[in-house]
Amino acid sequence: MKFVNQLLSQHIARYPRMQLDDIYKLLHQAALGPGHAVKDTAAARAWLEKEAAELGPGPVESDKDVISPDGRLVRVHLRSWLAAGRSLDDLNRAFVETANSYPPSRERLEKFCGCLGDLAATGGIPFAQQDVLAYFDRIAQAGYPVVHHSKTYTDAYKPAYRVVAIDYLNLP
């Protein structure tokens, strides 16, 4: 699938220490959106405020990364968002609105994950094909659960972002 190849090529170039958990998390977000992360609006806001208050240094990143084939979903990087003087209220509102309105598609996630064995075989991702197939077989058997970033990725890149629909952001 051309989109998955392009998305992963861009991310692996920027984040060469990505692990299979991180690839899957990206594809999960692209297919299902952030709905799993918002059970309570006040809790989402408190989580964002806490993360912003504890935000340490991290890599220089763009404001946002497009993560869906239609260009609608983006990862908004918190450090860049705050450095630009943008409001946590606006980001949280966009995050909650996205969580409540983005139509998740398990079928799309299955398609995204289904092409990863071929990408591994052709060198499109830096993992052995048998490892990729085994990992994604376990993920499918578990019902495509939510996962966290790998420790390797977290230690290297200190991710801090929210997945939102671009339509809900007031960006130039």
mmCIF file of C-alpha atoms in Angstrom, residues 1 14 18 21 33 36 41 45 57 66 69 72 77 92 101 103 112 114-115 118 126 131 139 145 152 159:
data_model
loop_
_atom_site.group_PDB
_atom_site.id
_atom_site.type_symbol
_atom_site.label_atom_id
_atom_site.label_comp_id
_atom_site.label_asym_id
_atom_site.label_seq_id
_atom_site.Cartn_x
_atom_site.Cartn_y
_atom_site.Cartn_z
ATOM 1 C CA MET A 1 0.000 0.000 0.000
ATOM 2 C CA ARG A 14 13.078 10.939 11.232
ATOM 3 C CA MET A 18 11.284 3.067 15.797
ATOM 4 C CA ASP A 21 5.260 -1.193 18.595
ATOM 5 C CA GLY A 33 -8.045 8.028 15.471
ATOM 6 C CA HIS A 36 -9.604 5.340 22.815
ATOM 7 C CA THR A 41 -13.057 15.507 28.713
ATOM 8 C CA ARG A 45 -7.490 18.236 29.735
ATOM 9 C CA PRO A 57 13.612 18.937 25.915
ATOM 10 C CA VAL A 66 -0.090 14.044 8.551
ATOM 11 C CA PRO A 69 -4.314 8.810 3.702
ATOM 12 C CA ARG A 72 -7.314 14.661 7.748
ATOM 13 C CA HIS A 77 3.641 17.929 18.464
ATOM 14 C CA ASN A 92 -7.537 19.892 23.838
ATOM 15 C CA SER A 101 -16.234 12.349 15.679
ATOM 16 C CA PRO A 103 -14.872 7.316 12.283
ATOM 17 C CA PHE A 112 -2.383 -1.125 6.839
ATOM 18 C CA GLY A 114 -1.400 -6.478 6.198
ATOM 19 C CA CYS A 115 1.132 -4.856 3.898
ATOM 20 C CA ASP A 118 5.868 -7.185 2.066
ATOM 21 C CA PRO A 126 14.163 -2.304 8.814
ATOM 22 C CA ASP A 131 9.520 -10.888 12.937
ATOM 23 C CA ILE A 139 -1.619 -8.081 17.328
ATOM 24 C CA PRO A 145 -5.254 -3.403 20.982
ATOM 25 C CA THR A 152 13.575 2.624 22.869
ATOM 26 C CA PRO A 159 7.127 11.842 22.156
#
